[in-house]
Coordinates of C-alpha atoms and ligand atoms in Angstrom, one line a residue:
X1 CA 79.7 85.9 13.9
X2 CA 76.7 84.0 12.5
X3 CA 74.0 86.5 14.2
X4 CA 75.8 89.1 11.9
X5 CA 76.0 86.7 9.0
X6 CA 72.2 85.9 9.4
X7 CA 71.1 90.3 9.4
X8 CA 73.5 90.9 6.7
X9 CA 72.5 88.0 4.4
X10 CA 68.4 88.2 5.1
X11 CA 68.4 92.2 4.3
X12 CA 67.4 93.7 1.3
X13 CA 69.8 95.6 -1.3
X14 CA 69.9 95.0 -5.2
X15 CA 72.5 96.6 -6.9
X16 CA 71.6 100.3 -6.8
X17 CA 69.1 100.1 -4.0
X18 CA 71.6 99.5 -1.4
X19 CA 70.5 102.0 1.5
X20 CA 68.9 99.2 3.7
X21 CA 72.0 96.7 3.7
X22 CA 74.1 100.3 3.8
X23 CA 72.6 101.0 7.1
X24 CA 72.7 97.7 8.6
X25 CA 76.6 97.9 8.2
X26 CA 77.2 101.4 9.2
X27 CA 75.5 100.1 12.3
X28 CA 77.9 96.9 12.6
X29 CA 80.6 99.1 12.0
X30 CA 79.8 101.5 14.4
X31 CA 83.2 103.0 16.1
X32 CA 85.6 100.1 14.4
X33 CA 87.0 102.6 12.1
X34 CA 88.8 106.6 12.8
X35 CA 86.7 107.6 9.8
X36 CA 83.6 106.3 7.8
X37 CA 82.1 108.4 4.7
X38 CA 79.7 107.2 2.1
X39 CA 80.7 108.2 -1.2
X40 CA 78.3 109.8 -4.0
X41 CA 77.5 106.3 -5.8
X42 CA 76.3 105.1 -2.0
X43 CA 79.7 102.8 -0.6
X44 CA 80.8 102.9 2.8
X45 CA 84.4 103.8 2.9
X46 CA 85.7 102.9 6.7
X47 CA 89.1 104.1 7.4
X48 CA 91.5 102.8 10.0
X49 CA 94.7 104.9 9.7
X50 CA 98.1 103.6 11.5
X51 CA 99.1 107.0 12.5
X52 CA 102.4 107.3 10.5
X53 CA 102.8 110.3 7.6
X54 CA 104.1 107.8 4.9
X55 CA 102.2 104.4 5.5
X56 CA 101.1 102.5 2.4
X57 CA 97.0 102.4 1.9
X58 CA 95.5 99.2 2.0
X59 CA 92.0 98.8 0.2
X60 CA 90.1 95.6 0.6
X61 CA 86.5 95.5 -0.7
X62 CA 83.5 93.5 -0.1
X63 CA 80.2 94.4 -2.1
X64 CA 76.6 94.9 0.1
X65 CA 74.5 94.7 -3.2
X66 CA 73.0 91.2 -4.4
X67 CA 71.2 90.1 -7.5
X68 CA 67.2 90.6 -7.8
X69 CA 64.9 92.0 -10.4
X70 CA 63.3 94.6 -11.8
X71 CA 59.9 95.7 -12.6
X72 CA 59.4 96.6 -16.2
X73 CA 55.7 95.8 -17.3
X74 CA 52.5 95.4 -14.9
X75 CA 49.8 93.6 -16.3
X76 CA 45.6 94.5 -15.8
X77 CA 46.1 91.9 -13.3
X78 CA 48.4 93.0 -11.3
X79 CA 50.9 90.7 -12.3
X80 CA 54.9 91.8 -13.0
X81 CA 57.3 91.5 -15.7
X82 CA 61.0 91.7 -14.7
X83 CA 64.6 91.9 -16.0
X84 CA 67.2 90.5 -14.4
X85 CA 69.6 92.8 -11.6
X86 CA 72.7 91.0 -12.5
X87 CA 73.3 87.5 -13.8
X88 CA 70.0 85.6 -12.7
X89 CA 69.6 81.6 -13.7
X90 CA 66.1 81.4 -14.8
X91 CA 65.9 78.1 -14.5
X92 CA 66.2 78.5 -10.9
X93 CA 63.5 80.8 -10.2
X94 CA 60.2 79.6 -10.3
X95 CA 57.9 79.1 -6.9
X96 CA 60.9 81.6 -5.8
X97 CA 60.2 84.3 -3.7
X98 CA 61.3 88.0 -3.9
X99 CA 61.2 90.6 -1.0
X100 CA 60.7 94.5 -2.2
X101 CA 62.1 97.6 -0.4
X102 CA 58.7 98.2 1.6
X103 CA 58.3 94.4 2.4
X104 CA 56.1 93.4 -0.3
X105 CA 56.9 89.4 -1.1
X106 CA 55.8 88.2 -4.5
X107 CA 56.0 84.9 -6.0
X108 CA 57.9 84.0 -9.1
X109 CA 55.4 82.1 -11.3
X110 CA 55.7 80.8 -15.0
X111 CA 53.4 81.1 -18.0
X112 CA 51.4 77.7 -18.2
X113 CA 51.7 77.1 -21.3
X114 CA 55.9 76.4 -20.6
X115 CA 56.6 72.7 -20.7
X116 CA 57.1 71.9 -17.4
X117 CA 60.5 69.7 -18.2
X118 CA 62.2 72.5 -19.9
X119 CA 63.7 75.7 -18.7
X120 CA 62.1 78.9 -19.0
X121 CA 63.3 82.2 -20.4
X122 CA 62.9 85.1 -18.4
X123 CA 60.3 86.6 -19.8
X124 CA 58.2 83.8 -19.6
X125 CA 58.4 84.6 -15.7
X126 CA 56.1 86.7 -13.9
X127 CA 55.8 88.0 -10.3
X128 CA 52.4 87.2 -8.0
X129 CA 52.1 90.1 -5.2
X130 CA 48.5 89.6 -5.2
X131 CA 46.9 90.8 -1.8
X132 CA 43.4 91.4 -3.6
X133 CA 43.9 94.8 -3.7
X134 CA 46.2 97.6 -5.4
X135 CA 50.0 96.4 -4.3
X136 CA 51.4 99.7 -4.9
X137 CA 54.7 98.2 -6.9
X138 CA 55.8 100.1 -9.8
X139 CA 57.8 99.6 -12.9
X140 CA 61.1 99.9 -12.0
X141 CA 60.8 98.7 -8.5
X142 CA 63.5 96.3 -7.0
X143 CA 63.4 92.9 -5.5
X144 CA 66.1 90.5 -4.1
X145 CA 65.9 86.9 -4.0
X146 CA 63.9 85.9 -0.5
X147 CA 65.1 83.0 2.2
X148 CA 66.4 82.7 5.4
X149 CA 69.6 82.2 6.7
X150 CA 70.0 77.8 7.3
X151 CA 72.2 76.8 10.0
X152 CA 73.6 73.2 8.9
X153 CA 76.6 72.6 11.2
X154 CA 79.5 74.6 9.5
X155 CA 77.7 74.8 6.3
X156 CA 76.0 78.5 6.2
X157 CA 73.1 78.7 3.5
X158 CA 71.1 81.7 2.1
X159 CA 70.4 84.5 -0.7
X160 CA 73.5 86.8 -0.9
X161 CA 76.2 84.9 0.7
X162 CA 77.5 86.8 -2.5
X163 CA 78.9 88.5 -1.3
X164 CA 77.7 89.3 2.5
X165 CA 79.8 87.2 3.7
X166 CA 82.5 89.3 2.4
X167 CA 81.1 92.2 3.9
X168 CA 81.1 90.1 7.5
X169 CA 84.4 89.0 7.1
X170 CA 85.6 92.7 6.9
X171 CA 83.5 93.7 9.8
X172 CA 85.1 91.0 11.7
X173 CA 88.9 91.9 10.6
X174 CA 87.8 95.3 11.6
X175 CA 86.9 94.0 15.2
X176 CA 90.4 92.0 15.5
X177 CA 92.5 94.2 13.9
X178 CA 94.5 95.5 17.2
X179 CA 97.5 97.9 15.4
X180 CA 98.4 98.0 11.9
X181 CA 101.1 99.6 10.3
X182 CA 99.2 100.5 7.2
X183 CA 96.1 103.0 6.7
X184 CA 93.1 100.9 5.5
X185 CA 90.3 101.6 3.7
X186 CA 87.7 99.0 4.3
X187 CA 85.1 99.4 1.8
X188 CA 81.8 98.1 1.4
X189 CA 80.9 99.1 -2.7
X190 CA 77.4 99.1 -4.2
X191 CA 76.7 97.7 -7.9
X192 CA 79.6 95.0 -8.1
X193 CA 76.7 92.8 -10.0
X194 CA 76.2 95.0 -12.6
X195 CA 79.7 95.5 -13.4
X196 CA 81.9 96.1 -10.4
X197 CA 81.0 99.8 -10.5
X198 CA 81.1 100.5 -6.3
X199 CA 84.3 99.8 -6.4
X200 CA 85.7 101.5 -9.5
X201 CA 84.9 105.1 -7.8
X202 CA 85.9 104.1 -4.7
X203 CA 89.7 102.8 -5.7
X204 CA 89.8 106.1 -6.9
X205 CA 89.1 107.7 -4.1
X206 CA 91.2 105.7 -1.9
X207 CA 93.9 105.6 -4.7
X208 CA 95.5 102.6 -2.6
X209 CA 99.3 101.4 -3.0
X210 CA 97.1 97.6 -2.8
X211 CA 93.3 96.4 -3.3
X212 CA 92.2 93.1 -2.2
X213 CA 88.7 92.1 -3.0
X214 CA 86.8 89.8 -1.0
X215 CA 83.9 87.6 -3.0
X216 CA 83.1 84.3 -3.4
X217 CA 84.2 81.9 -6.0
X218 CA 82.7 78.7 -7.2
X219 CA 83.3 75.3 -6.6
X220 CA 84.4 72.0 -7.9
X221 CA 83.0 69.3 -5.5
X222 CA 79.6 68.6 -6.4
X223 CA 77.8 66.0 -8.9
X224 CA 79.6 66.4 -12.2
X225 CA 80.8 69.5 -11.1
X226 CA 82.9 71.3 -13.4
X227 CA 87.1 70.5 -13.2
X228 CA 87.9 73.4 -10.7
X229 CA 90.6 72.6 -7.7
X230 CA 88.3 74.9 -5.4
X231 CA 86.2 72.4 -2.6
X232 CA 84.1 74.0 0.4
X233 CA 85.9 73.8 3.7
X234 CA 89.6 73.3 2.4
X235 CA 90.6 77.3 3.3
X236 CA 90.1 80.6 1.6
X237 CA 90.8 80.1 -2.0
X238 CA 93.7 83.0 -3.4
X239 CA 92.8 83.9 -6.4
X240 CA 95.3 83.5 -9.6
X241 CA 92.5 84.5 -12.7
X242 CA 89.3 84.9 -13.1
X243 CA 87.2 85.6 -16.3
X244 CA 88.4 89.2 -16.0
X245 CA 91.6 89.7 -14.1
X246 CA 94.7 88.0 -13.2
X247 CA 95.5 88.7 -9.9
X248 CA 99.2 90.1 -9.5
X249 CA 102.0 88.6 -8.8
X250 CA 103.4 90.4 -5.8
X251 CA 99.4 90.2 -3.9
X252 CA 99.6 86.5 -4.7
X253 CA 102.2 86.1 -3.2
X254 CA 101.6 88.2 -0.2
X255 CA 98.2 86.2 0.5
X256 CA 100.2 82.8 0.3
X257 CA 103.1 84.1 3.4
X258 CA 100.3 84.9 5.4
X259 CA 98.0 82.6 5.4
X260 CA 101.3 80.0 6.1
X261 CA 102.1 82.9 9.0
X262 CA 98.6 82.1 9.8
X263 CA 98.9 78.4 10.1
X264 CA 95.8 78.3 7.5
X265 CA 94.9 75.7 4.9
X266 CA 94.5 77.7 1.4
X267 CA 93.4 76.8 -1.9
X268 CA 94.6 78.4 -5.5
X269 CA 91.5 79.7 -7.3
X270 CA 91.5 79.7 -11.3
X271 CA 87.6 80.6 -12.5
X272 CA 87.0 80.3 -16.0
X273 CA 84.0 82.9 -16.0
X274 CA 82.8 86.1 -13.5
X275 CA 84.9 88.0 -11.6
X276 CA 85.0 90.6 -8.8
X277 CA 85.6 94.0 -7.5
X278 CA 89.3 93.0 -7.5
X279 CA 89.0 93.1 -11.7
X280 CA 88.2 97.2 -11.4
X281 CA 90.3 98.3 -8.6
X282 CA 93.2 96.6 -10.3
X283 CA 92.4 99.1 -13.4
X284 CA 91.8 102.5 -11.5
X285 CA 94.6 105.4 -12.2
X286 CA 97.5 104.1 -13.3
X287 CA 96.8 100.9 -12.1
X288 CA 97.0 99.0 -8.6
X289 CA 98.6 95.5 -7.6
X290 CA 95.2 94.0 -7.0
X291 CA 93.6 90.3 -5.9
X292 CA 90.9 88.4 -4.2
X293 CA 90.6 86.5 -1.5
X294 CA 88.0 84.1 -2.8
X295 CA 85.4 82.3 -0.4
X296 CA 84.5 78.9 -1.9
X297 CA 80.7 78.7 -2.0
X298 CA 78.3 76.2 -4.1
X299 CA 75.0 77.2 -6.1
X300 CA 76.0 80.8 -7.0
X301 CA 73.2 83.1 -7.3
X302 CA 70.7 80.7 -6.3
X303 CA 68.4 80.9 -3.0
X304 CA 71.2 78.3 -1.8
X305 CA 74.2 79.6 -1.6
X306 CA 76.6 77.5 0.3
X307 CA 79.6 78.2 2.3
X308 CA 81.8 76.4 5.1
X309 CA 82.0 78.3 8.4
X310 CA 85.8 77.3 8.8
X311 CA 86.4 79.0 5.0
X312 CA 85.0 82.6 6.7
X313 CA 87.3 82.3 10.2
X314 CA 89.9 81.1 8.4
X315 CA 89.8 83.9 5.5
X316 CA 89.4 86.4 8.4
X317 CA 92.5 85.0 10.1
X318 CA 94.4 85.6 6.7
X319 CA 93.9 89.1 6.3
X320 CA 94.2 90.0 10.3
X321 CA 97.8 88.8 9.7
X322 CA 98.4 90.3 6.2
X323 CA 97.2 93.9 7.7
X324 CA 99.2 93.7 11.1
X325 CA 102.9 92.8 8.8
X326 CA 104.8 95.1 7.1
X327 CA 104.3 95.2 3.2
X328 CA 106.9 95.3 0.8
X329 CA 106.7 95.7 -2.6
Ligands
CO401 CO1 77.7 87.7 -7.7
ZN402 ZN1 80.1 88.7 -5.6

């Protein structure tokens, strides 16, 4: 699993330039599903259907687009202005690297005359893609955060763990998922960073009976970390609320039997602020019974982020054994 943790996280695909990532999945997907479309806003809907005339769709999502930037303003120089592709920390960014769709990396510098001790604003940031001659990047080109994937015993760090991980946890359900009772719609949505839009057309389309999103959530277990019962490595965290949903009741509840079917540690997940793909699905027609199964993960939208190995296996061991039982509800 980490070899297709490492492609997914180290590939390219802001929100709305997805096609690199989209490709890199349809190829890890493969013949997993009976049926895979991509849908006019660009997710991969991957269908595996049970076979009966009156079985209840399943939706679970995962979004393939990450945070990055975007070019609004290139100096005589050659230097770039950006805006943000969903929430960036800016404080964060500086001697950061960014990768383009064509493989240009550029360096995130800071105007000198910034105090080195405080924070900079964003547009106090500028992008270096000097190569001493024209670079060819235009205003409104895209960049996501650069790094490679770090191997530190079970503790996976890189750009986009948010939310590839998701998407490799669904590949990997895919691939254990013997027979199911249920027709499933595994989707992999684009834009979730700028407001959870992938996912809003899809749920239409798929019009499930249940959505479960999976994303990551924060954590509570570093330095003065805020008050959150949510530590890296104790289990998939279920989510109750986050800053834009609560989860229902009944999908709750259905996470909790089987992760104890499972045999699986689990941890409950309130987040004071963000949310996921689970917060628009849950909203779609007349409304679906909607949650998330949250993967804890430290230093959100950084270079860094952090997650615990067991967490993944364990969150794909969940939903193998939610999809292969019946559903009630
Ligand atoms: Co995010
Ligand atoms: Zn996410």
């Amino acid at each position: 699993m980490i070899e297709t943790i490492r492609k997914l996280v180290e590939t390219y695909g802001p929100s709305g330039s997805e096609s690199q990532i989209r490709d890199v999945i349809m190829e890890a997907i493969g013949s997993l599903a009976d049926e895979v479309s991509i849908d006019a806003m660009g997710s991969i809907i991957a269908r595996k259907r049970s076979g009966e005339p009156d079985a209840a769709r399943i939706m679970l999502s995962a979004h393939m687009d990450e945070i990055g930037v975007m070019v609004t303003h290139i100096d005589e120089d050659g230097f770039l202005r950006f805006t943000g592709i969903g929430g960036l920390y800016p404080n964060t960014l500086p001697g950061n690297r960014v990768l383009f769709a064509d493989g240009t990396i550029g360096t995130i510098g800071v105007e000198a005359e910034v105090t080195p001790t405080i924070a900079p604003k964003l547009e106090q940031l500028f992008i270096d893609v000097s190569n001493g001659k024209d670079h060819g990047i235009k205003v409104g080109d895209a960049a996501g955060l650069c790094r490679g994937l770090e191997v530190r015993g079970d503790r996976l760090i890189a750009k986009s763990m948010d939310d590839r991980i998701g998407c490799a946890i669904q590949i990997e359900v895919m691939r254990n998922l013997k027979k199911c009772p249920h027709d499933v719609a595994f989707v992999f949505s684009v834009q979730e960073e700028i407001g959870l839009r992938g996912a809003q057309t899809a749920a239409y389309a798929v019009d499930p009976h249940l959505a479960i999103a999976i994303d990551v959530t924060h954590t509570g277990d570093t330095p003065k970390g805020h008050k959150m019962a949510v530590a890296l490595g104790k289990g998939p965290a279920i989510k109750i609320k986050d800053g834009r949903m609560l989860a229902s009741p009944d999908v709750i509840a259905l996470m909790e039997k089987a992760a104890q079917a499972a045999g699986i540690p689990y941890q409950r997940e309130v987040l004071i602020q963000g949310s996921t793909d689970a917060a628009a699905m849950q909203l779609v027609r007349a409304g679906v019974r909607a949650g998330c199964l949250s993967i804890p993960c430290r230093y959100v939208h950084t270079t860094s982020e952090t997650v615990d190995l067991n967490d993944v296996q364990n969150a794909v061991k969940l939903l193998v054994k939610l999809l292969e039982s019946p559903v009630e509800f």
